[in-house]
mmCIF file of C-alpha atoms in Angstrom:
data_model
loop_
_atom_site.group_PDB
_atom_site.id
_atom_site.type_symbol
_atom_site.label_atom_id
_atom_site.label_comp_id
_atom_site.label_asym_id
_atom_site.label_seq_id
_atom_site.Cartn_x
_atom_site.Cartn_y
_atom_site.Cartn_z
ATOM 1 C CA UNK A 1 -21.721 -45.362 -37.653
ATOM 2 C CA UNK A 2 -19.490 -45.252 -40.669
ATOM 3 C CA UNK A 3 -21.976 -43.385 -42.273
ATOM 4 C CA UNK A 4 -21.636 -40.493 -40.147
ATOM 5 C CA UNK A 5 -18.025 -40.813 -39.855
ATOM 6 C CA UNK A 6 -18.038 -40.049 -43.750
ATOM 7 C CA UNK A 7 -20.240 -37.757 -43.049
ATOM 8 C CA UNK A 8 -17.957 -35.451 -41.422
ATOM 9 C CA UNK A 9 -14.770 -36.385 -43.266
ATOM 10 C CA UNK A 10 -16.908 -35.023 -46.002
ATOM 11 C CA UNK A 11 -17.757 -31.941 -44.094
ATOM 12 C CA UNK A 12 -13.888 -31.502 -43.061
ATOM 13 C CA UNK A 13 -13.006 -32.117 -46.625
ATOM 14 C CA UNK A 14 -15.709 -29.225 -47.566
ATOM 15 C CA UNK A 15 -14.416 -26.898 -44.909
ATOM 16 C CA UNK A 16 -10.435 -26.731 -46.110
ATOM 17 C CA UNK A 17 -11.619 -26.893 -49.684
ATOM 18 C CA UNK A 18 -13.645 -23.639 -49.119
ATOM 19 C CA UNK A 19 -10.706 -22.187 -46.768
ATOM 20 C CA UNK A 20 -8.735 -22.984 -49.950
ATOM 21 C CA UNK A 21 -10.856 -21.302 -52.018
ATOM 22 C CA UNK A 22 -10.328 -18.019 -50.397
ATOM 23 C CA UNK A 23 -6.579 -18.226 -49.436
ATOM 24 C CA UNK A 24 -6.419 -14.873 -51.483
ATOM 25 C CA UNK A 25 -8.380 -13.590 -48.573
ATOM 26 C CA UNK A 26 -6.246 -14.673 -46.146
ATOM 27 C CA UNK A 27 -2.963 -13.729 -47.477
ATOM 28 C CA UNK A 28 -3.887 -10.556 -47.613
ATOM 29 C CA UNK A 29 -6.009 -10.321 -44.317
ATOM 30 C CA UNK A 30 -3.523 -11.755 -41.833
ATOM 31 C CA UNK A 31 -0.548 -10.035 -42.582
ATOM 32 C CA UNK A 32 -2.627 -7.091 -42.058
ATOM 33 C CA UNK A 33 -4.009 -8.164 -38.773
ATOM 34 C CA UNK A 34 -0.001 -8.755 -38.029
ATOM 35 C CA UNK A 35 0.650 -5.108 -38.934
ATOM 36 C CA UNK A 36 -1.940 -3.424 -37.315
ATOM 37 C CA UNK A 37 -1.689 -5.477 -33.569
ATOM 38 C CA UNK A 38 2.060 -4.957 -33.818
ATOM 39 C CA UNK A 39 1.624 -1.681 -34.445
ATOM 40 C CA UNK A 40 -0.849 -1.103 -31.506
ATOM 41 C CA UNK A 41 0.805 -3.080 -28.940
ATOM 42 C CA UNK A 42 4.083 -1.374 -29.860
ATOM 43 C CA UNK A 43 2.479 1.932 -28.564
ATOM 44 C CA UNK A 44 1.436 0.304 -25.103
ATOM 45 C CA UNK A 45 4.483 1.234 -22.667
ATOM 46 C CA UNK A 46 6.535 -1.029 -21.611
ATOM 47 C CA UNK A 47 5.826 -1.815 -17.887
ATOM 48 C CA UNK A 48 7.649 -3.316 -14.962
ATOM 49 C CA UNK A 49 7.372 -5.232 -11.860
ATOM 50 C CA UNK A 50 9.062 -5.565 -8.667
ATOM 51 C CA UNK A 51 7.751 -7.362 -5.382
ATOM 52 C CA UNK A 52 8.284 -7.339 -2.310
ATOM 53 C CA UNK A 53 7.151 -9.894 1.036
ATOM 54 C CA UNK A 54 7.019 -8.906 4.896
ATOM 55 C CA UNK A 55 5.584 -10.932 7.931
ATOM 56 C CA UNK A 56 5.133 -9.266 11.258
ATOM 57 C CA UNK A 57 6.941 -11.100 14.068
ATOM 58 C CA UNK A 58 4.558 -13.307 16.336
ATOM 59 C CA UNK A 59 4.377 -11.787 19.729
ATOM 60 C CA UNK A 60 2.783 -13.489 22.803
ATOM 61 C CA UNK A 61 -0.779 -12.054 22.254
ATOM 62 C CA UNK A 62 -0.658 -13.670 18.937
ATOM 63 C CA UNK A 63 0.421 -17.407 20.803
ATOM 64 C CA UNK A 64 -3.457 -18.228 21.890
ATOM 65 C CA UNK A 65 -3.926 -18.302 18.340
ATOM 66 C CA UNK A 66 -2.536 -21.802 17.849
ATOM 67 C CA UNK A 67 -5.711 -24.054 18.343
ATOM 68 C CA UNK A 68 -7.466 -21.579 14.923
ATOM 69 C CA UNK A 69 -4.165 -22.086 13.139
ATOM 70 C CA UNK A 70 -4.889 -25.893 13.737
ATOM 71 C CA UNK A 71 -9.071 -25.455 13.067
ATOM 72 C CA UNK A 72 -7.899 -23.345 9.391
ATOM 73 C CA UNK A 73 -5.649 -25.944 8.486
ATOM 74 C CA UNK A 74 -9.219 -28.401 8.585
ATOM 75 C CA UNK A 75 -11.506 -26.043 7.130
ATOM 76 C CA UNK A 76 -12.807 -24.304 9.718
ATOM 77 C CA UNK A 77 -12.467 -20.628 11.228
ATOM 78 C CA UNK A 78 -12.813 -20.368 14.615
ATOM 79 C CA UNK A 79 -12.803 -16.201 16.720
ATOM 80 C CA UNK A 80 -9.578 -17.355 18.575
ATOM 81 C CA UNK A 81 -9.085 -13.794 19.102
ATOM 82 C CA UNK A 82 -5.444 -13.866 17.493
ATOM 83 C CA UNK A 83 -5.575 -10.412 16.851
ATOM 84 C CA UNK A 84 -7.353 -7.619 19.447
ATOM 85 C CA UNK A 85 -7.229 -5.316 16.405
ATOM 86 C CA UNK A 86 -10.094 -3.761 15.108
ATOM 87 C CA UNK A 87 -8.474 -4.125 11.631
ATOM 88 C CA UNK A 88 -7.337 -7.170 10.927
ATOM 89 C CA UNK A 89 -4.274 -8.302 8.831
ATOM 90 C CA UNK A 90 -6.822 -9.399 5.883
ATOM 91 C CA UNK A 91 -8.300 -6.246 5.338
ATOM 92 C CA UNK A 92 -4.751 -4.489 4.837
ATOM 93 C CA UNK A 93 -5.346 -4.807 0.956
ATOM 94 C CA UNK A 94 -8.287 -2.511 1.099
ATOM 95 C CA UNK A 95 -6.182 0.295 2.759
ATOM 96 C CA UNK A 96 -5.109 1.172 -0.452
ATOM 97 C CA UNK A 97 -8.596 2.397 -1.062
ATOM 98 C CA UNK A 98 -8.137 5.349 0.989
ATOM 99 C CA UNK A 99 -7.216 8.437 -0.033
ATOM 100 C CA UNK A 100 -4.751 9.123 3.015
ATOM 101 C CA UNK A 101 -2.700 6.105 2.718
ATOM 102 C CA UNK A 102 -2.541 6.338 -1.135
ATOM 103 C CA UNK A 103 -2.013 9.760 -1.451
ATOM 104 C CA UNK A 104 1.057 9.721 1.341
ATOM 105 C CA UNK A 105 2.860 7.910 -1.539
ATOM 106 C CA UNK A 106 2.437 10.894 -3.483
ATOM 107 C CA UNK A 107 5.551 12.537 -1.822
ATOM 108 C CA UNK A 108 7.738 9.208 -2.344
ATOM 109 C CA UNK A 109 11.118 9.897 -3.857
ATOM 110 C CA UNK A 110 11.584 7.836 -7.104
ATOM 111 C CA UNK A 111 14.477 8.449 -9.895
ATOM 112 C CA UNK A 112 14.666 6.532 -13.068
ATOM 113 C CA UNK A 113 17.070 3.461 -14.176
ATOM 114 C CA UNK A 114 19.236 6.127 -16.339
ATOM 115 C CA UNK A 115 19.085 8.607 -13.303
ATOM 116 C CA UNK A 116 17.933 11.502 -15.775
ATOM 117 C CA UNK A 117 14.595 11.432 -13.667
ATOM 118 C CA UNK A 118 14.909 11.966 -9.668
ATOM 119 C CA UNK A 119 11.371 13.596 -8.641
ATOM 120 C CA UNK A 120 8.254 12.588 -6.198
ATOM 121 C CA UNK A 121 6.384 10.252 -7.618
ATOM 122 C CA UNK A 122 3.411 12.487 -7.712
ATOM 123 C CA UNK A 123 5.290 14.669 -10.221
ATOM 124 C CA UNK A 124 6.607 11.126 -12.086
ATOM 125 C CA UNK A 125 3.036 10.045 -12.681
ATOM 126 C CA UNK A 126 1.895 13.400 -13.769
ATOM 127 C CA UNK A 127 4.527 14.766 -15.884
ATOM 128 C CA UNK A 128 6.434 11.473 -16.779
ATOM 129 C CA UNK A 129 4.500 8.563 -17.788
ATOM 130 C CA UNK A 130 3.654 7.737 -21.218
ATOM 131 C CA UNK A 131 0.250 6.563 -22.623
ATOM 132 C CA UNK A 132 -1.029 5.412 -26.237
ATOM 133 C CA UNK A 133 -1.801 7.714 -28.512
ATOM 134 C CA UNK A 134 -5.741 6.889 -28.249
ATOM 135 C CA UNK A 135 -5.762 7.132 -24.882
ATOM 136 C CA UNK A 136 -4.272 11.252 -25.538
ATOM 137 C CA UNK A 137 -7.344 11.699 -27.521
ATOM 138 C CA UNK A 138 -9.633 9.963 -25.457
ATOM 139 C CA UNK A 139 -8.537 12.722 -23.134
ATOM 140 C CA UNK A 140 -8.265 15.418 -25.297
ATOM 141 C CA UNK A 141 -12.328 15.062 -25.852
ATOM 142 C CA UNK A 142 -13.294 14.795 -22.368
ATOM 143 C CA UNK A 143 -11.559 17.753 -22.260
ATOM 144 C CA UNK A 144 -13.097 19.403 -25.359
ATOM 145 C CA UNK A 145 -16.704 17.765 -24.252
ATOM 146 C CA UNK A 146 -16.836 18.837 -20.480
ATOM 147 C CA UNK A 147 -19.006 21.736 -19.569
ATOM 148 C CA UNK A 148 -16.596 24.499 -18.626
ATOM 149 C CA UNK A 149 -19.097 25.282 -15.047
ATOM 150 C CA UNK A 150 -18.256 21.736 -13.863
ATOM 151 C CA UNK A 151 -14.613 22.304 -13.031
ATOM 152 C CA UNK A 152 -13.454 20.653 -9.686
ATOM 153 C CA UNK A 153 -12.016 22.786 -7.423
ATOM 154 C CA UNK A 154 -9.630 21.508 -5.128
ATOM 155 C CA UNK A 155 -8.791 23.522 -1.630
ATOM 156 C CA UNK A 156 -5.292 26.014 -1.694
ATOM 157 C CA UNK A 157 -4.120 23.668 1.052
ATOM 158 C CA UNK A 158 -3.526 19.620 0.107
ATOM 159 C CA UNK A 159 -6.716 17.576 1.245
ATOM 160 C CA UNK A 160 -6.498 13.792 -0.217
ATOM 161 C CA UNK A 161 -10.325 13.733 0.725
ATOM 162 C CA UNK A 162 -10.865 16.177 -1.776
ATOM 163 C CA UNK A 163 -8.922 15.970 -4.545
ATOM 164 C CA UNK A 164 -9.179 17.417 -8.252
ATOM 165 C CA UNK A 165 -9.504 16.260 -10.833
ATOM 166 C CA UNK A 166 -6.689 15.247 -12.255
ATOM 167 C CA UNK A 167 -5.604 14.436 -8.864
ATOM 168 C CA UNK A 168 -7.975 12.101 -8.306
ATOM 169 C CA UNK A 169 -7.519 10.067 -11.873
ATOM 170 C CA UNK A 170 -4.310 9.887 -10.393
ATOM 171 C CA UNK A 171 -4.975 7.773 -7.307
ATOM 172 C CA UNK A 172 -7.100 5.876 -9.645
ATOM 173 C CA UNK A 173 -3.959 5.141 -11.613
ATOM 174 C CA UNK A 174 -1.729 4.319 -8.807
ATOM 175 C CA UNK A 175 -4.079 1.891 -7.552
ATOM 176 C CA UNK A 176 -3.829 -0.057 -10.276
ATOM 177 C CA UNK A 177 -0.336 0.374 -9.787
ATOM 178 C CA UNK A 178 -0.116 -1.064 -6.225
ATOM 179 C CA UNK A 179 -1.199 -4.542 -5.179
ATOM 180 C CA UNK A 180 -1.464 -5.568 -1.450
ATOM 181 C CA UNK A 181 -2.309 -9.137 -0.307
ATOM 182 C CA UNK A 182 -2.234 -11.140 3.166
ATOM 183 C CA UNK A 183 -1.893 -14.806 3.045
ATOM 184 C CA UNK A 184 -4.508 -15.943 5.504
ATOM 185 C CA UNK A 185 -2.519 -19.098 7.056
ATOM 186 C CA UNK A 186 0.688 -17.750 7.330
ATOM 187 C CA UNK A 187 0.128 -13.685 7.624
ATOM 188 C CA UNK A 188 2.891 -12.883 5.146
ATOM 189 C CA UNK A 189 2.416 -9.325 3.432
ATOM 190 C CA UNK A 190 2.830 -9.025 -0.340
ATOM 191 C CA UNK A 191 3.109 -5.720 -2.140
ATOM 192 C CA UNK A 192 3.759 -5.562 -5.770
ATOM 193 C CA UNK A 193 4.325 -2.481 -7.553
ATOM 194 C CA UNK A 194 4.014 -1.815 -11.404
ATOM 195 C CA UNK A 195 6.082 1.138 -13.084
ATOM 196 C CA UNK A 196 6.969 2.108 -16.669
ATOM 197 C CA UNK A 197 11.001 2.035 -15.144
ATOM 198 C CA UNK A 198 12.140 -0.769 -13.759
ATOM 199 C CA UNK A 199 14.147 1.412 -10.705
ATOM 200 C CA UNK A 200 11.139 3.405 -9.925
ATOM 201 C CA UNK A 201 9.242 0.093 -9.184
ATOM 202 C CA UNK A 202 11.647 -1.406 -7.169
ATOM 203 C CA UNK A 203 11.476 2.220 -5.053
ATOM 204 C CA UNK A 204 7.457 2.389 -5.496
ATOM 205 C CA UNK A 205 7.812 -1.020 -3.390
ATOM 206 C CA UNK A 206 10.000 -0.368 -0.817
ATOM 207 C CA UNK A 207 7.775 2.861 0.082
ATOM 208 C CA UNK A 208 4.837 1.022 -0.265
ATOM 209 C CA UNK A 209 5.913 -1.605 2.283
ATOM 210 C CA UNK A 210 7.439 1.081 4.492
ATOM 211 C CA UNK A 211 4.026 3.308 4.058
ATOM 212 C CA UNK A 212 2.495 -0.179 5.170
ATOM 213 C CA UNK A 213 5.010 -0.953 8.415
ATOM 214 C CA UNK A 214 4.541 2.955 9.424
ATOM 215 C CA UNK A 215 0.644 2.631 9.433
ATOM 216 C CA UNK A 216 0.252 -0.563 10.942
ATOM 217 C CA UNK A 217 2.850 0.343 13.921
ATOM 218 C CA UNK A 218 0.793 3.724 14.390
ATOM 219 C CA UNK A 219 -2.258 1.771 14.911
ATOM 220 C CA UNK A 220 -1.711 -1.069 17.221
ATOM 221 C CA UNK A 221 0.394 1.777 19.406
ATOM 222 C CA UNK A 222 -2.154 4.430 19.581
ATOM 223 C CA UNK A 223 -3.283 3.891 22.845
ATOM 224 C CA UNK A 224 -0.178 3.013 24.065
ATOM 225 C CA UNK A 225 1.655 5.988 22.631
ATOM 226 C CA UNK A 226 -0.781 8.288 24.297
ATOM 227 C CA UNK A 227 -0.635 6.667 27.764
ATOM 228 C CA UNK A 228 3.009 7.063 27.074
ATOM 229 C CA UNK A 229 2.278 10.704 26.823
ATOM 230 C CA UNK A 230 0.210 11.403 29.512
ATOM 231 C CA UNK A 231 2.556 9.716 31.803
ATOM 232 C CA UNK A 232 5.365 12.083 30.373
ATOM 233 C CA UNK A 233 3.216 15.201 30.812
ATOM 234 C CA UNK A 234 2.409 14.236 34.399
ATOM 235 C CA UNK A 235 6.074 13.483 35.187
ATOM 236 C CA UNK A 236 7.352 16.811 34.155
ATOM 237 C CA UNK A 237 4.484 18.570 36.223
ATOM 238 C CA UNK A 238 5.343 16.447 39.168
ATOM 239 C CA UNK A 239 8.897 17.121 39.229
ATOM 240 C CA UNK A 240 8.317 21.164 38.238
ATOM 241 C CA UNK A 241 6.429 20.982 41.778
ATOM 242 C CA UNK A 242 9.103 19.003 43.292
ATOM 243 C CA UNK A 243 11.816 20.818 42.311
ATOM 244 C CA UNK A 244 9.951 24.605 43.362
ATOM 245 C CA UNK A 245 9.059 23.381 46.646
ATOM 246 C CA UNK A 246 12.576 21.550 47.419
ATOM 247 C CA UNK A 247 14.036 25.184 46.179
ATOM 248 C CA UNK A 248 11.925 26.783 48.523
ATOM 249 C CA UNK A 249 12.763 24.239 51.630
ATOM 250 C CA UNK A 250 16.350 24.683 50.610
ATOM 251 C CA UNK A 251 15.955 29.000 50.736
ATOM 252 C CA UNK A 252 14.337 28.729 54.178
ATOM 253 C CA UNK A 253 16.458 26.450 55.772
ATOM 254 C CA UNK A 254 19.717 28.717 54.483
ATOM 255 C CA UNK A 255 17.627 31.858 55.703
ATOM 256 C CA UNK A 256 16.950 30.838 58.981
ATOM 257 C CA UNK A 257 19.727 28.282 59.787
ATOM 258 C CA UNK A 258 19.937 29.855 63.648
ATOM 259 C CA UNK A 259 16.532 30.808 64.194
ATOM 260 C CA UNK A 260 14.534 28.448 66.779
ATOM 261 C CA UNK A 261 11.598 29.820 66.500
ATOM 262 C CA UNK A 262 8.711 27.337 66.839
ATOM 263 C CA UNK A 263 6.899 28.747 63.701
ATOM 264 C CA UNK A 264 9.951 28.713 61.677
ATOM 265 C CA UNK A 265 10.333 25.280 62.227
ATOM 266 C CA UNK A 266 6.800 24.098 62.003
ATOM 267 C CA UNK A 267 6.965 25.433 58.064
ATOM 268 C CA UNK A 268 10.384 24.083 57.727
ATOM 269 C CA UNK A 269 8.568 20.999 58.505
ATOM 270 C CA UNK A 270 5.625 21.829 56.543
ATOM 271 C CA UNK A 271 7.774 22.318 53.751
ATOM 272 C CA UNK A 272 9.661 18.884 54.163
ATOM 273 C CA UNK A 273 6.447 16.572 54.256
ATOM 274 C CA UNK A 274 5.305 18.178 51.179
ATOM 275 C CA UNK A 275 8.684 18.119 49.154
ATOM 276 C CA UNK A 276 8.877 14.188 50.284
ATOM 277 C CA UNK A 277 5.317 13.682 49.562
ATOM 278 C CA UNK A 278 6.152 15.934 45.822
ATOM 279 C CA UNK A 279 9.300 13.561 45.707
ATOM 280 C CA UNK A 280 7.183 10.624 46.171
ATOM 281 C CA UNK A 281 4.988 11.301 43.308
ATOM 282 C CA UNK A 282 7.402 11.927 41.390
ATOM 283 C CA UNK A 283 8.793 8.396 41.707
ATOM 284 C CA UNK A 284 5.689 6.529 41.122
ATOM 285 C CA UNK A 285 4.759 8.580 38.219
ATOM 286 C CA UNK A 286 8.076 8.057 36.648
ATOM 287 C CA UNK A 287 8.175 4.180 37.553
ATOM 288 C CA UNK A 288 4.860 4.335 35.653
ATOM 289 C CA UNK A 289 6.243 6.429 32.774
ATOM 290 C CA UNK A 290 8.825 3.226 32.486
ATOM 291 C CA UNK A 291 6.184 0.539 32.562
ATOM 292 C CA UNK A 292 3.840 2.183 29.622
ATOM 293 C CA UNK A 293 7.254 2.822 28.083
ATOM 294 C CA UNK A 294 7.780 -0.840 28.281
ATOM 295 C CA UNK A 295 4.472 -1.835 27.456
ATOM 296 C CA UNK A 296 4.763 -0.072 24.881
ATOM 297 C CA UNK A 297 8.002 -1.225 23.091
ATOM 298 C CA UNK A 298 6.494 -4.690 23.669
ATOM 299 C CA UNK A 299 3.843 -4.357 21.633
ATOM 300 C CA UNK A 300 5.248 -2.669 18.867
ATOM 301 C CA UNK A 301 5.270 -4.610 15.721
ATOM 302 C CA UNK A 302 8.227 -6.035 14.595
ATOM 303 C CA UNK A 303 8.859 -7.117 10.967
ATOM 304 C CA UNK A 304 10.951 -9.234 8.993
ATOM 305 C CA UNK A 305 11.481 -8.713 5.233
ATOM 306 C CA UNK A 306 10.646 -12.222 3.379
ATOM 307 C CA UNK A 307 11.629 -10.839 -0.209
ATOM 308 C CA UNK A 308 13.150 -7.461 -0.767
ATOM 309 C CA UNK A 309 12.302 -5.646 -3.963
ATOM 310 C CA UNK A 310 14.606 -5.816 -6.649
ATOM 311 C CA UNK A 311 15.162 -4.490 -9.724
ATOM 312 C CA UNK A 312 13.500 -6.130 -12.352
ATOM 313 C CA UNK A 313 15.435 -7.150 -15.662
ATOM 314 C CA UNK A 314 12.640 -8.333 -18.247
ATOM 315 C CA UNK A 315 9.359 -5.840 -18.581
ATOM 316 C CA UNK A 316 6.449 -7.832 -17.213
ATOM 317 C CA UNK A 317 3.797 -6.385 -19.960
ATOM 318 C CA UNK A 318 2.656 -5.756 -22.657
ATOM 319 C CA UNK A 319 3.518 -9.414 -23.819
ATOM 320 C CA UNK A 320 3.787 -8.432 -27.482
ATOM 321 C CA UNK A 321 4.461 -11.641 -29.444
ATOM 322 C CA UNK A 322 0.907 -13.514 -27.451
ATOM 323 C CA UNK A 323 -1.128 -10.598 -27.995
ATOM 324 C CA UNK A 324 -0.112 -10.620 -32.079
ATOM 325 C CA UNK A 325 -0.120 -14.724 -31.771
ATOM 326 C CA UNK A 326 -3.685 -14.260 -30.115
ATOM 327 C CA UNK A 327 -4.730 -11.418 -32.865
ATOM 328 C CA UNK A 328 -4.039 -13.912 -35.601
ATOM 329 C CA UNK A 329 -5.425 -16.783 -34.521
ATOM 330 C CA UNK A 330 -8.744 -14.606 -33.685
ATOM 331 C CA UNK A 331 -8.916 -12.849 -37.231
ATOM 332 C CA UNK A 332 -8.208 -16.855 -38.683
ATOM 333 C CA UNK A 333 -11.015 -17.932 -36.701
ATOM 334 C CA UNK A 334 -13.186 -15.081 -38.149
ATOM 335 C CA UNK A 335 -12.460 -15.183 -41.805
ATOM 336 C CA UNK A 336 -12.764 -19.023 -41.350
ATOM 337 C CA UNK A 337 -16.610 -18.949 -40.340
ATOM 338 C CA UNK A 338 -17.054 -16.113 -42.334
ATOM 339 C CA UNK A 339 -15.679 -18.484 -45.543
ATOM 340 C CA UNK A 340 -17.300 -21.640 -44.518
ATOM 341 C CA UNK A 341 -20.621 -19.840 -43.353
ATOM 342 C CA UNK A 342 -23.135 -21.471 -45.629
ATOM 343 C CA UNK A 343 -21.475 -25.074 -44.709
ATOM 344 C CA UNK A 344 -22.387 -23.949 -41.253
ATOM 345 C CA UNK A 345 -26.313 -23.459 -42.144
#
């Protein structure tokens, strides 16, 4: 045992003496690893981040949910059927992967921390965001590279389903940009937003969870909305006829205020059924207009903002001083087993 504890004191011993050996190496190695990862990291934009919470209020569909809020908190998921949606609240991440709810970001309103920049943020992304200078000639070769025939053409009119080019590395960019979660026990949205200005995130985040609010009231009050609708469309055509034919009754009865005749009365008659039966109608249309009105404003989502954005102070990336910290300790590591590889065989 104390054998091979001499054993690798020895081999320690060996390993700093050889390290030692080529210090020269070092000196001049690091320093230069120092320069160079400084250098390279100091051409990565700065970046910020802002965040931002919502929760939709419970309503009473969402009450017979309480025995799978119980069943989660053991472990298990049970189809409690606390949501009739067809999407449900876990799947509202992924709606960033579509080109329509992305792209209606496009014509957000952003303007930078020093206000010298108020634009869409379409026009911010394309005309006002830095990138490394290797990334500029990555690009510049694509560019140079690409067949000239295999240009994407994008339709006169807007279509985020098809999208140029440069459009669509766009999106690409943004979705990196925008993070959505759901927590699964206590449904509370998260959006965080990354920007090279700390104002425009803050902005990219309150659109974002607007965007989100907008698109998630618009679907669980389709159906509703249209019933609303049709009920609207049928009261107006019910009281059109009401009003023509109580116009009419009211022109005949001034007309022929002292005639008896027996015909003239049977249509005033006639006349009065069908403007109470037209009235009637009416009524119960409208009364139904009210209800799918109701119906409807009771189902309409209502949220409540957990965590506003805010502007950040501090850039959350690059973090310069660990990526040079990790860049050292890497090329130390490196030059080490290089030095000491023949102690290694």
């Amino acid at each position: 045992m104390e054998n091979e504890e001499n054993v690798k004191q020895i081999d320690l011993r060996l390993v700093f003496k050889r390290i030692g050996e080529h210090k020269k190496l070092f000196f001049i190695t690091l320093p230069i690893v120092i320069a160079l990862s400084s250098y390279i990291i100091l051409c990565v934009p700065r970046t910020y981040k802002s965040e931002t919470a919502m929760a939709p209020e419970a309503s009473p569909s969402m009450d017979v949910g309480a025995l799978g809020d119980i069943a989660s908190s053991f472990g298990f998921d049970l189809p409690t059927g606390k949501s009739a949606d067809a999407i449900s609240p876990l799947i509202y991440p992924d709606l960033m992967n579509d080109n329509g709810f992305a792209t209606a970001l496009f014509k957000v309103n952003v303007q930078t921390i020093d206000k010298k920049i108020n634009t869409s943020y379409y026009d911010y992304l394309k005309h006002h965001t830095k990138i490394t200078w290797w990334e500029k000639a990555y690009i510049w070769a694509l560019q140079k590279l690409s067949p000239k025939n295999t240009a994407n053409f994008a339709p006169e009119k807007f279509n985020p389903y098809q999208l140029s080019k440069i459009d669509n590395d766009l999106v690409k960019g943004m979705r990196d940009n925008i993070k959505i979660s759901t927590d699964k026990k206590t449904g509370i949205i998260s959006i965080a937003t990354v920007a090279q200005d700390p104002m425009v995130a803050k902005m990219l985040a309150d659109a974002t969870r607007t965007q989100l609010q907008k698109y998630i009231i618009e679907y669980r009050t389709k159906k509703l909305r249209n019933d609303v609708n049709h009920y609207q469309s049928l009261v107006n055509q019910a009281k059109k006829e009401y009003e023509k034919v109580r116009k009419e009754y009211g022109q005949i009865s001034d007309a022929d205020i002292d005639v008896v005749l027996e015909s003239v009365k049977l249509k005033q008659n006639d006349l009065e059924n069908d403007m109470q039966l037209k009235y009637n109608t009416y009524t119960t249309l409208m009364a139904q207009l009210k209800a799918a009105d109701a119906k409807l404003q009771e189902h309409t989502p209502v949220f409540t903002t957990i965590q506003g954005a805010e502007v950040p102070v501090k850039p959350s990336g690059p973090k310069r001083m660990l990526f040079v910290l990790e860049m050292f300790i890497s090329a130390f590591i490196i030059l080490s087993v290089y030095v000491i590889r023949d102690i290694l065989h």
